[in-house]
Short mmCIF file of C-alpha atoms in Angstrom, two decimals:
data_model
loop_
_atom_site.label_atom_id
_atom_site.label_comp_id
_atom_site.label_asym_id
_atom_site.label_seq_id
_atom_site.Cartn_x
_atom_site.Cartn_y
_atom_site.Cartn_z
CA MET W 24 8.94 -211.60 160.37
CA ILE W 25 11.46 -209.78 162.57
CA GLY W 26 12.07 -213.01 164.46
CA TRP W 27 12.89 -214.86 161.25
CA LEU W 28 15.24 -212.08 160.14
CA ARG W 29 17.05 -212.22 163.47
CA PHE W 30 17.35 -215.98 163.19
CA PHE W 31 18.69 -215.73 159.65
CA TRP W 32 21.20 -213.05 160.63
CA SER W 33 22.42 -214.91 163.71
CA THR W 34 22.82 -218.09 161.67
CA LEU W 35 24.63 -216.32 158.83
CA THR W 36 27.04 -214.53 161.16
CA SER W 37 27.90 -217.56 163.27
CA MET W 38 31.43 -218.96 163.08
CA ARG W 39 30.06 -222.35 162.07
CA THR W 40 28.35 -220.83 159.01
CA ALA W 41 31.54 -218.97 158.08
CA LEU W 42 33.55 -222.21 158.19
CA ILE W 43 30.93 -224.00 156.08
CA LEU W 44 30.93 -221.19 153.50
CA LEU W 45 34.74 -221.22 153.40
CA PHE W 46 34.66 -224.95 152.69
CA VAL W 47 31.97 -224.50 150.02
CA LEU W 48 34.03 -221.72 148.38
CA GLY W 49 37.04 -224.04 148.19
CA VAL W 50 34.95 -226.82 146.63
CA ALA W 51 33.35 -224.38 144.17
CA ALA W 52 36.80 -223.27 142.99
CA ILE W 53 37.80 -226.82 141.98
CA PRO W 54 36.12 -226.71 138.52
CA GLY W 55 38.07 -223.52 137.81
CA SER W 56 41.27 -225.54 138.14
CA LEU W 57 40.15 -228.67 136.32
CA LEU W 58 38.26 -227.15 133.37
CA PRO W 59 39.55 -224.59 130.84
CA GLN W 60 38.32 -221.08 131.63
CA ARG W 61 37.00 -218.83 128.88
CA PRO W 62 38.72 -215.60 130.07
CA THR W 63 42.18 -217.21 129.95
CA ASN W 64 41.83 -220.12 127.53
CA PRO W 65 38.96 -219.64 125.05
CA VAL W 66 40.55 -222.09 122.59
CA GLY W 67 40.63 -224.76 125.29
CA VAL W 68 36.94 -224.14 126.04
CA ALA W 69 36.03 -224.50 122.37
CA THR W 70 38.05 -227.72 122.16
CA TYR W 71 36.37 -229.12 125.26
CA LEU W 72 32.89 -228.26 123.94
CA SER W 73 33.59 -229.97 120.61
CA ALA W 74 34.98 -233.04 122.38
CA HIS W 75 32.02 -233.27 124.80
CA PRO W 76 28.93 -232.32 122.80
CA ASP W 77 26.53 -233.76 125.40
CA GLY W 78 27.79 -232.56 128.77
CA GLY W 79 29.81 -229.54 127.60
CA PRO W 80 26.82 -227.24 126.83
CA TRP W 81 25.31 -227.96 130.24
CA LEU W 82 28.55 -227.10 131.96
CA ASP W 83 28.67 -223.92 129.91
CA ARG W 84 25.12 -222.96 130.97
CA LEU W 85 26.07 -223.47 134.61
CA GLY W 86 29.10 -221.22 134.27
CA PHE W 87 31.75 -223.90 134.76
CA PHE W 88 33.92 -222.36 132.02
CA ASP W 89 34.01 -219.02 133.85
CA VAL W 90 33.82 -220.17 137.45
CA PHE W 91 35.31 -217.09 139.08
CA GLY W 92 33.04 -214.77 137.11
CA SER W 93 29.83 -216.77 137.60
CA ALA W 94 26.88 -215.54 139.66
CA TRP W 95 26.84 -218.57 141.97
CA PHE W 96 30.52 -218.22 142.83
CA ALA W 97 30.04 -214.50 143.52
CA ALA W 98 27.05 -215.35 145.75
CA ILE W 99 29.15 -217.74 147.87
CA TYR W 100 31.92 -215.17 147.99
CA LEU W 101 29.62 -212.38 149.17
CA LEU W 102 27.87 -214.56 151.74
CA LEU W 103 31.23 -215.53 153.22
CA PHE W 104 32.27 -211.89 153.26
CA ILE W 105 29.07 -210.82 155.05
CA SER W 106 29.28 -213.74 157.45
CA LEU W 107 32.83 -212.90 158.49
CA ILE W 108 32.10 -209.20 158.95
CA GLY W 109 28.96 -209.95 160.92
CA CYS W 110 30.98 -212.29 163.12
CA ILE W 111 33.98 -210.00 163.60
CA ILE W 112 32.24 -206.73 164.49
CA PRO W 113 30.37 -207.96 167.63
CA ARG W 114 33.40 -210.00 168.75
CA THR W 115 35.63 -206.95 168.41
CA ALA W 116 33.21 -204.79 170.41
CA THR W 117 32.95 -207.44 173.13
CA PHE W 118 36.70 -207.84 173.32
CA ALA W 119 37.19 -204.06 173.53
CA ARG W 120 34.89 -203.99 176.56
CA GLU W 121 36.77 -206.92 178.12
CA LEU W 122 40.10 -205.13 177.71
CA ARG W 123 38.84 -202.15 179.69
CA ALA W 124 37.25 -204.30 182.38
CA LEU W 125 39.00 -205.93 185.35
CA PRO W 126 38.90 -209.70 185.85
CA ALA W 127 35.74 -211.14 187.40
CA ARG W 128 35.60 -211.40 191.21
CA ALA W 129 36.94 -214.55 192.82
CA PRO W 130 34.30 -217.27 193.34
CA GLY W 131 33.04 -217.75 196.87
CA ARG W 132 34.01 -221.43 196.93
CA LEU W 133 37.35 -222.07 195.27
CA THR W 134 37.11 -225.80 195.93
CA ARG W 135 34.80 -226.14 192.94
CA LEU W 136 37.58 -225.21 190.54
CA PRO W 137 39.75 -227.96 188.96
CA GLY W 138 43.03 -226.77 190.52
CA HIS W 139 42.83 -225.59 194.15
CA THR W 140 44.52 -225.82 197.56
CA THR W 141 43.88 -224.40 201.02
CA ALA W 142 46.17 -223.82 204.04
CA ARG W 143 46.73 -221.67 207.09
CA VAL W 144 49.70 -219.33 207.23
CA GLY W 145 51.22 -217.17 209.90
CA ARG W 146 50.62 -213.92 208.06
CA SER W 147 47.93 -211.33 208.14
CA PRO W 148 45.39 -211.27 205.28
CA ALA W 149 46.87 -208.02 203.94
CA GLU W 150 50.38 -209.50 203.86
CA VAL W 151 49.12 -212.55 202.01
CA LEU W 152 47.29 -210.44 199.44
CA ASP W 153 50.29 -208.14 198.99
CA ALA W 154 52.58 -211.11 198.33
CA ALA W 155 50.06 -212.71 195.94
CA GLU W 156 49.55 -209.45 194.01
CA ALA W 157 53.28 -208.88 193.61
CA HIS W 158 53.75 -212.46 192.37
CA LEU W 159 50.92 -212.22 189.86
CA ARG W 160 51.98 -208.84 188.49
CA SER W 161 55.51 -210.13 187.99
CA ARG W 162 54.02 -212.81 185.75
CA ARG W 163 52.06 -210.22 183.74
CA TYR W 164 48.63 -211.02 185.07
CA VAL W 165 45.90 -208.39 185.08
CA VAL W 166 44.99 -208.18 188.77
CA ARG W 167 41.80 -207.25 190.57
CA ARG W 168 42.13 -206.90 194.31
CA GLU W 169 39.30 -206.90 196.82
CA SER W 170 39.46 -206.69 200.60
CA ASP W 171 39.48 -210.47 201.00
CA SER W 172 40.42 -211.82 197.56
CA ILE W 173 42.43 -211.40 194.40
CA SER W 174 41.43 -212.47 190.90
CA ALA W 175 43.96 -212.39 188.08
CA GLU W 176 43.82 -213.12 184.39
CA ARG W 177 46.23 -213.35 181.50
CA GLY W 178 46.13 -214.61 177.91
CA ARG W 179 43.84 -211.94 176.48
CA LEU W 180 46.25 -211.78 173.56
CA ARG W 181 44.73 -215.06 172.37
CA GLU W 182 41.54 -213.29 171.37
CA VAL W 183 43.64 -210.65 169.60
CA GLY W 184 45.17 -213.46 167.54
CA ASN W 185 41.69 -214.79 166.71
CA LEU W 186 40.46 -211.37 165.64
CA VAL W 187 43.59 -210.67 163.58
CA PHE W 188 43.16 -214.01 161.81
CA HIS W 189 39.54 -213.34 160.89
CA ILE W 190 40.13 -209.70 159.94
CA CYS W 191 43.00 -210.81 157.70
CA LEU W 192 40.72 -213.41 156.14
CA VAL W 193 38.32 -210.63 155.20
CA ALA W 194 41.22 -208.53 153.91
CA THR W 195 42.35 -211.51 151.81
CA LEU W 196 38.89 -211.76 150.26
CA VAL W 197 38.93 -208.02 149.55
CA GLY W 198 42.38 -208.31 147.95
CA LEU W 199 41.29 -211.24 145.80
CA ALA W 200 38.15 -209.41 144.70
CA TRP W 201 40.21 -206.31 143.94
CA GLY W 202 42.61 -208.32 141.81
CA SER W 203 39.81 -210.20 140.08
CA LEU W 204 37.97 -207.01 139.13
CA PHE W 205 40.86 -204.82 138.02
CA SER W 206 43.55 -207.28 136.89
CA PHE W 207 44.60 -207.95 133.32
CA LYS W 208 46.87 -210.36 131.50
CA GLY W 209 47.88 -210.35 127.88
CA THR W 210 50.43 -211.97 125.59
CA THR W 211 52.22 -210.78 122.49
CA VAL W 212 54.85 -212.14 120.11
CA VAL W 213 57.79 -209.85 119.39
CA VAL W 214 60.39 -210.54 116.67
CA GLU W 215 64.01 -209.42 117.01
CA GLY W 216 64.33 -205.82 115.88
CA GLN W 217 60.64 -205.10 116.50
CA ALA W 218 58.86 -203.53 119.47
CA PHE W 219 55.69 -203.81 121.52
CA SER W 220 53.75 -200.81 122.83
CA ASN W 221 51.45 -201.37 125.79
CA THR W 222 48.12 -200.71 124.10
CA LEU W 223 45.16 -203.05 123.64
CA THR W 224 45.59 -203.31 119.88
CA GLN W 225 49.15 -204.63 120.29
CA TYR W 226 48.13 -207.74 122.25
CA ASP W 227 47.61 -211.10 120.57
CA GLU W 228 45.58 -212.40 123.54
CA PHE W 229 44.10 -210.32 126.33
CA GLY W 230 41.94 -211.02 129.37
CA SER W 231 40.85 -208.69 132.14
CA GLY W 232 38.56 -208.28 135.13
CA ALA W 233 35.06 -206.89 134.92
CA ALA W 234 36.07 -203.44 136.21
CA PHE W 235 39.21 -203.10 134.08
CA ASN W 236 39.62 -199.94 132.01
CA SER W 237 42.16 -199.46 129.24
CA SER W 238 43.39 -196.31 130.99
CA GLN W 239 45.02 -198.64 133.55
CA LEU W 240 47.62 -199.69 130.94
CA SER W 241 50.96 -198.09 131.73
CA PRO W 242 52.59 -196.29 128.76
CA PHE W 243 55.77 -198.12 127.84
CA THR W 244 57.43 -199.74 124.83
CA ILE W 245 59.64 -202.83 124.80
CA ARG W 246 61.97 -203.36 121.85
CA LEU W 247 63.54 -206.79 121.40
CA ASP W 248 67.12 -206.06 120.42
CA SER W 249 68.35 -209.65 120.41
CA PHE W 250 67.52 -213.04 121.89
CA ASP W 251 70.30 -215.36 123.01
CA VAL W 252 69.64 -219.09 123.21
CA ARG W 253 72.00 -221.84 124.23
CA PHE W 254 71.24 -225.57 123.90
CA GLU W 255 73.10 -228.57 125.29
CA THR W 256 75.48 -230.01 122.69
CA GLY W 257 77.05 -232.73 124.82
CA PRO W 258 76.18 -236.43 124.75
CA VAL W 259 73.85 -236.12 127.77
CA GLN W 260 70.50 -234.33 127.27
CA THR W 261 71.46 -233.18 123.80
CA GLY W 262 69.28 -230.30 122.70
CA ALA W 263 68.08 -229.41 126.20
CA ALA W 264 67.64 -225.70 126.82
CA ARG W 265 70.41 -224.14 128.90
CA GLU W 266 69.90 -220.40 128.54
CA PHE W 267 67.26 -217.99 127.28
CA ASN W 268 68.12 -214.30 127.50
CA ALA W 269 66.16 -211.52 125.82
CA HIS W 270 67.99 -208.21 125.53
CA VAL W 271 65.38 -205.46 125.40
CA THR W 272 65.25 -201.68 125.38
CA LEU W 273 62.59 -200.18 127.60
CA SER W 274 61.13 -196.77 126.70
CA ARG W 275 58.81 -194.76 128.95
CA PRO W 276 57.51 -191.19 128.55
CA GLY W 277 59.73 -188.62 130.19
CA GLN W 278 62.50 -191.12 130.94
CA ALA W 279 65.67 -192.15 129.20
CA ASP W 280 65.69 -195.50 127.41
CA VAL W 281 66.95 -198.38 129.55
CA THR W 282 68.49 -201.66 128.42
CA GLU W 283 67.26 -204.68 130.35
CA SER W 284 67.76 -208.44 130.31
CA LEU W 285 64.63 -210.59 130.43
CA GLN W 286 64.88 -214.27 131.39
CA VAL W 287 62.42 -217.05 132.09
CA ASN W 288 62.65 -216.84 135.89
CA ALA W 289 63.60 -213.17 136.07
CA PRO W 290 60.63 -211.04 134.90
CA LEU W 291 60.70 -207.29 134.52
CA GLN W 292 58.80 -205.13 137.02
CA LEU W 293 57.43 -201.96 135.44
CA GLY W 294 55.59 -200.29 138.27
CA GLY W 295 52.61 -202.56 138.88
CA ASP W 296 53.08 -204.43 135.59
CA THR W 297 55.08 -207.65 135.33
CA VAL W 298 56.63 -208.79 132.04
CA HIS W 299 57.37 -212.53 131.76
CA LEU W 300 59.20 -214.42 129.03
CA LEU W 301 56.93 -217.34 128.08
CA GLY W 302 58.35 -218.85 124.89
CA HIS W 303 60.37 -218.37 121.74
CA GLY W 304 60.75 -219.64 118.21
CA TYR W 305 61.89 -218.79 114.69
CA ALA W 306 60.64 -216.26 112.17
CA PRO W 307 61.93 -216.87 108.60
CA VAL W 308 62.62 -213.65 106.69
CA VAL W 309 61.24 -213.81 103.14
CA THR W 310 60.58 -211.55 100.18
CA VAL W 311 57.60 -212.24 97.91
CA ARG W 312 57.19 -210.70 94.43
CA ASP W 313 54.02 -211.01 92.39
CA GLY W 314 53.58 -211.66 88.68
CA ASN W 315 54.18 -207.98 87.92
CA GLY W 316 57.54 -208.08 89.66
CA ASP W 317 56.40 -205.90 92.57
CA VAL W 318 57.42 -206.68 96.15
CA VAL W 319 54.15 -207.54 97.90
CA PHE W 320 55.64 -208.83 101.13
CA SER W 321 59.03 -208.57 102.79
CA GLY W 322 59.97 -209.32 106.38
CA PRO W 323 59.93 -211.96 109.13
CA VAL W 324 57.01 -214.37 109.53
CA VAL W 325 56.38 -216.04 112.89
CA PHE W 326 56.40 -219.84 112.68
CA LEU W 327 55.15 -221.89 115.65
CA PRO W 328 57.34 -224.75 116.99
CA GLU W 329 55.85 -228.25 116.85
CA ASP W 330 58.44 -230.41 118.61
CA ALA W 331 61.49 -230.31 120.87
CA ASN W 332 63.79 -229.72 117.92
CA PHE W 333 61.76 -226.68 116.87
CA ARG W 334 60.32 -228.00 113.64
CA SER W 335 58.02 -225.04 113.03
CA SER W 336 55.06 -224.39 110.80
CA GLY W 337 53.57 -221.16 109.52
CA VAL W 338 51.82 -219.29 106.73
CA ILE W 339 53.09 -216.54 104.44
CA LYS W 340 50.30 -214.43 102.93
CA ALA W 341 50.51 -211.94 100.07
CA PRO W 342 46.88 -210.84 99.50
CA ASP W 343 47.93 -207.77 97.47
CA ALA W 344 49.79 -209.81 94.82
CA ARG W 345 48.60 -209.32 91.24
CA PRO W 346 47.33 -210.57 88.92
CA LYS W 347 46.66 -213.32 91.50
CA ARG W 348 47.08 -213.30 95.23
CA LEU W 349 49.67 -215.66 96.68
CA ALA W 350 49.96 -217.70 99.85
CA PHE W 351 52.49 -220.21 101.14
CA GLU W 352 52.19 -222.95 103.73
CA GLY W 353 55.60 -223.72 105.14
CA VAL W 354 57.76 -225.67 107.53
CA PHE W 355 60.97 -224.27 108.98
CA LEU W 356 63.70 -226.72 110.00
CA PRO W 357 66.46 -225.15 112.15
CA THR W 358 68.83 -228.06 111.55
CA ALA W 359 67.48 -229.78 108.47
CA THR W 360 68.41 -233.37 107.79
CA ALA W 361 66.93 -236.24 105.81
CA GLY W 362 64.60 -238.60 107.64
CA GLY W 363 61.10 -238.99 108.98
CA ALA W 364 57.84 -239.69 107.20
CA ASN W 365 58.01 -236.41 105.26
CA GLY W 366 61.59 -236.89 104.18
CA MET W 367 63.01 -233.96 106.22
CA VAL W 368 63.27 -233.36 109.95
CA SER W 369 65.08 -231.03 112.32
CA ALA W 370 67.84 -232.82 114.20
CA PHE W 371 68.66 -230.04 116.67
CA PRO W 372 66.77 -227.02 118.05
CA ASP W 373 69.44 -224.46 117.18
CA ALA W 374 69.68 -223.02 113.65
CA LEU W 375 72.73 -224.93 112.40
CA ASN W 376 71.39 -225.79 108.93
CA PRO W 377 68.14 -223.85 108.42
CA GLU W 378 65.85 -224.74 105.56
CA LEU W 379 62.40 -223.55 104.56
CA LEU W 380 59.93 -225.97 102.91
CA LEU W 381 56.89 -224.45 101.17
CA ASN W 382 53.67 -225.29 99.34
CA VAL W 383 52.22 -222.58 97.07
CA TRP W 384 48.60 -221.44 96.74
CA THR W 385 47.14 -218.91 94.30
CA GLY W 386 43.73 -217.38 93.80
CA GLU W 387 41.79 -214.44 92.43
CA PRO W 388 42.06 -211.17 94.39
CA LYS W 389 39.81 -211.17 97.43
CA VAL W 390 37.55 -208.32 98.49
CA GLU W 391 38.54 -207.06 101.93
CA THR W 392 35.72 -207.65 104.43
CA GLY W 393 37.38 -206.50 107.64
CA VAL W 394 36.87 -209.90 109.22
CA PRO W 395 40.04 -210.82 111.18
CA GLU W 396 42.00 -213.91 110.18
CA SER W 397 44.56 -215.96 112.00
CA VAL W 398 48.13 -215.27 110.96
CA TYR W 399 49.07 -218.86 111.78
CA SER W 400 46.60 -220.67 109.52
CA LEU W 401 45.48 -220.35 105.91
CA ASP W 402 41.88 -220.00 104.80
CA ARG W 403 41.95 -221.92 101.50
CA THR W 404 38.60 -220.61 100.31
CA GLY W 405 39.07 -219.37 96.74
CA LEU W 406 42.65 -220.67 96.56
CA THR W 407 44.14 -223.39 94.39
CA GLN W 408 47.33 -225.23 95.19
CA LEU W 409 49.99 -224.66 92.57
CA THR W 410 50.98 -227.86 90.74
CA THR W 411 53.62 -228.95 88.28
CA GLY W 412 53.00 -230.17 84.75
CA ASP W 413 52.28 -233.70 85.94
CA GLY W 414 49.70 -232.49 88.45
CA SER W 415 51.77 -232.95 91.60
CA PRO W 416 51.86 -230.09 94.16
CA VAL W 417 54.74 -227.66 93.87
CA SER W 418 57.10 -228.22 96.79
CA VAL W 419 59.83 -225.65 97.41
CA GLY W 420 62.92 -226.20 99.56
CA LEU W 421 64.99 -223.08 100.21
CA LYS W 422 68.30 -222.50 101.92
CA VAL W 423 69.20 -219.07 103.29
CA GLY W 424 69.92 -216.73 100.38
CA THR W 425 68.13 -218.82 97.74
CA GLY W 426 64.84 -218.22 95.94
CA TYR W 427 62.24 -219.85 93.73
CA LYS W 428 60.36 -218.54 90.69
CA LEU W 429 56.77 -219.71 90.44
CA PRO W 430 55.58 -221.38 87.22
CA ASP W 431 53.96 -219.29 84.51
CA GLY W 432 55.52 -216.07 85.79
CA GLN W 433 53.18 -215.86 88.76
CA GLY W 434 55.88 -214.46 91.04
CA SER W 435 58.78 -215.52 93.21
CA ILE W 436 59.87 -215.98 96.81
CA THR W 437 63.34 -215.71 98.38
CA PHE W 438 64.52 -216.96 101.77
CA ASP W 439 66.58 -214.02 103.08
CA GLY W 440 67.38 -215.32 106.56
CA TRP W 441 65.76 -215.88 109.92
CA LYS W 442 65.20 -214.15 113.24
CA ARG W 443 64.09 -215.28 116.65
CA TRP W 444 60.84 -214.25 118.29
CA THR W 445 59.77 -214.24 121.92
CA LYS W 446 56.37 -214.50 123.52
CA LEU W 447 55.88 -211.97 126.30
CA GLN W 448 53.20 -211.93 128.96
CA ILE W 449 52.29 -208.57 130.51
CA SER W 450 50.12 -208.79 133.61
CA ASN W 451 48.97 -206.66 136.49
CA THR W 452 47.13 -207.99 139.53
CA PRO W 453 46.38 -205.15 141.95
CA GLY W 454 45.77 -206.21 145.51
CA GLY W 455 48.48 -208.87 145.45
CA TRP W 456 50.41 -207.09 148.18
CA MET W 457 47.23 -206.96 150.25
CA VAL W 458 46.64 -210.69 149.86
CA LEU W 459 50.24 -211.54 150.72
CA GLY W 460 50.32 -209.24 153.75
CA SER W 461 46.96 -210.51 154.98
CA VAL W 462 48.01 -214.14 154.69
CA MET W 463 51.23 -213.49 156.59
CA LEU W 464 49.41 -211.62 159.37
CA ALA W 465 46.75 -214.33 159.48
CA VAL W 466 49.44 -216.96 160.05
CA ILE W 467 50.90 -214.84 162.86
CA GLY W 468 47.45 -214.38 164.38
CA MET W 469 46.76 -218.10 164.22
CA ALA W 470 50.14 -218.85 165.83
CA VAL W 471 49.35 -216.42 168.67
CA SER W 472 45.91 -217.95 169.10
CA LEU W 473 47.34 -221.47 169.36
CA THR W 474 50.25 -220.66 171.69
CA VAL W 475 48.85 -218.10 174.16
CA ARG W 476 47.28 -219.69 177.27
CA PRO W 477 44.31 -217.78 178.71
CA ARG W 478 44.25 -218.55 182.44
CA ARG W 479 42.68 -217.26 185.66
CA LEU W 480 44.07 -217.52 189.18
CA TYR W 481 42.30 -216.72 192.44
CA VAL W 482 43.31 -216.09 196.06
CA ARG W 483 40.82 -215.81 198.92
CA VAL W 484 41.78 -215.09 202.53
CA SER W 485 39.91 -215.17 205.83
CA PRO W 486 40.96 -214.83 209.48
CA ALA W 487 41.85 -218.19 211.06
CA GLY W 488 40.14 -217.59 214.40
CA GLU W 489 42.01 -218.26 217.65
CA GLU W 490 44.70 -220.60 216.27
CA PRO W 491 48.05 -219.45 217.72
CA GLU W 492 50.27 -220.75 214.92
CA ALA W 493 48.29 -219.57 212.00
CA SER W 494 46.49 -216.31 211.59
CA THR W 495 45.03 -216.55 208.08
CA THR W 496 43.28 -219.22 206.03
CA VAL W 497 44.34 -218.93 202.39
CA GLY W 498 42.62 -220.56 199.41
CA VAL W 499 44.35 -220.64 196.04
CA ALA W 500 42.77 -221.91 192.81
CA GLY W 501 43.18 -221.71 189.06
CA LEU W 502 41.13 -222.21 185.93
CA ASP W 503 42.14 -222.62 182.29
CA ARG W 504 39.81 -220.97 179.80
CA VAL W 505 40.89 -223.35 177.02
CA GLU W 506 40.85 -227.12 177.31
CA GLY W 507 43.99 -229.16 176.77
CA ARG W 508 46.42 -226.67 178.36
CA GLY W 509 49.07 -227.96 180.76
CA GLY W 510 50.87 -226.26 183.64
CA LEU W 511 47.87 -225.14 185.69
CA THR W 512 48.93 -227.06 188.81
CA ASP W 513 52.42 -225.55 188.60
CA GLU W 514 50.96 -222.05 188.42
CA VAL W 515 48.71 -222.69 191.44
CA SER W 516 51.62 -224.20 193.41
CA ALA W 517 53.83 -221.18 192.63
CA LEU W 518 51.07 -218.82 193.75
CA ALA W 519 50.59 -220.82 196.96
CA ALA W 520 54.32 -220.59 197.66
CA ALA W 521 54.16 -216.83 197.20
CA CYS W 522 51.31 -216.74 199.74
CA GLY W 523 53.53 -218.47 202.30
CA PHE W 524 52.74 -222.17 202.11
CA GLY W 525 53.80 -225.12 200.07
CA ALA W 526 51.22 -227.18 198.19
CA THR W 527 51.27 -230.44 196.33
CA LEU W 528 48.44 -230.54 193.82
CA THR W 529 47.26 -233.42 191.71
CA ALA W 530 47.23 -232.84 187.96
CA THR W 531 43.99 -231.71 186.41
CA GLU W 532 42.11 -233.98 184.07
CA ASP W 533 43.40 -232.14 180.94
CA GLU W 534 47.00 -232.40 182.11
CA GLU W 535 46.64 -236.13 182.80
CA GLN W 536 45.50 -236.63 179.19
CA GLN W 537 48.60 -234.91 177.75
#
């Protein structure tokens, strides 16, 4: 049993396994990019399931609509994490021991090494070793000197680069996990003159990590004072957006209010929170009176744009109207003009000739159930469309400042004006700085690993016997610890020259291939 556990651990913590798991993690993340994900796009998931009734449920069971929160993705993630840590720790310990140790002794037979040369010089062995040591230290080699040899090594920084790369890879995984667990992202629509407070109930859409707590939300309020929009009016690209600028007032506890400008590519940074401007549109301002003459609704209503010229649709609800509740389905045209299948279209995205088109629905008062309803669509259950005497639906077209009285004294509606709304996204992804820093350091570590040349050089001396013109036999050799590195023969030749003799070496096999 212990043998199997050791085999499993050694296999899991091997670099080969780590690379395989990294590849598998990348492949496993692909569905998260191709398919809608339930935490961020639940409507898209529902649409996909309805469009693919056969395969969609199976994908849902397998977690393909929440890839990054699925058990199988977490298992791959954790295995990669364990594999990298199990690989890094022993390598770090081994490298720490190597840093404290001197280079290995010179081999007894240097002629076995790929780059070597031998000669006799008219110096004593000590003089040769002194000259060789000085030369090697000047080139930043770590030197080990014996009585008859020198061994030198450099390029240990390459292993530092490898370790930094792998440690940063682990730190990147930690940062991603941190962000995934504690991050949040939400959107809200804010009309000019209104404000948003950073609480859960104020969000229209909200998604967060598994470990998120509402106490993480920073206390602040953003008030939309005005929203400036400029569209192209020239003959080229008419109607194209040229400027979006939201003027907001930021309020935080214990601080004075601050006026800020929010643009599409210039988000606000509020501590760890980021506020982006995602979209905008029109909100017609209406006043609805019921059959008793009471005002049952007054204010702006958000309409959603449908085309490039901001033809927008929306619903106006007055559930408290009496004796019957009222509802209106409408279309807002910023620059109304005749044309199209429905008789009216918007010819330009800016509000140059705004008009509000409405259909009217009435029904008996409805008992409040507490079930939430969409503010952008109308549940017609229990409602009847208001018609004229000939049975055709009542269609209302209103200009700014005009109104319409419903038949049979059922109420009235006036079009008081319009405002702009903006869609804001508030997000916080902790650990982003850790991911960015780790990636940058990993790139530096990889660059060091690829550019540093680990190399060993050796010198061995021995007395030359009775030869009168030469007193010492000197052997010089070198060895690259990484294949494909050039310049070994030049290093050996320079060392031989420092020892007192010239040498012409043939290129090693790796250098001939370059």
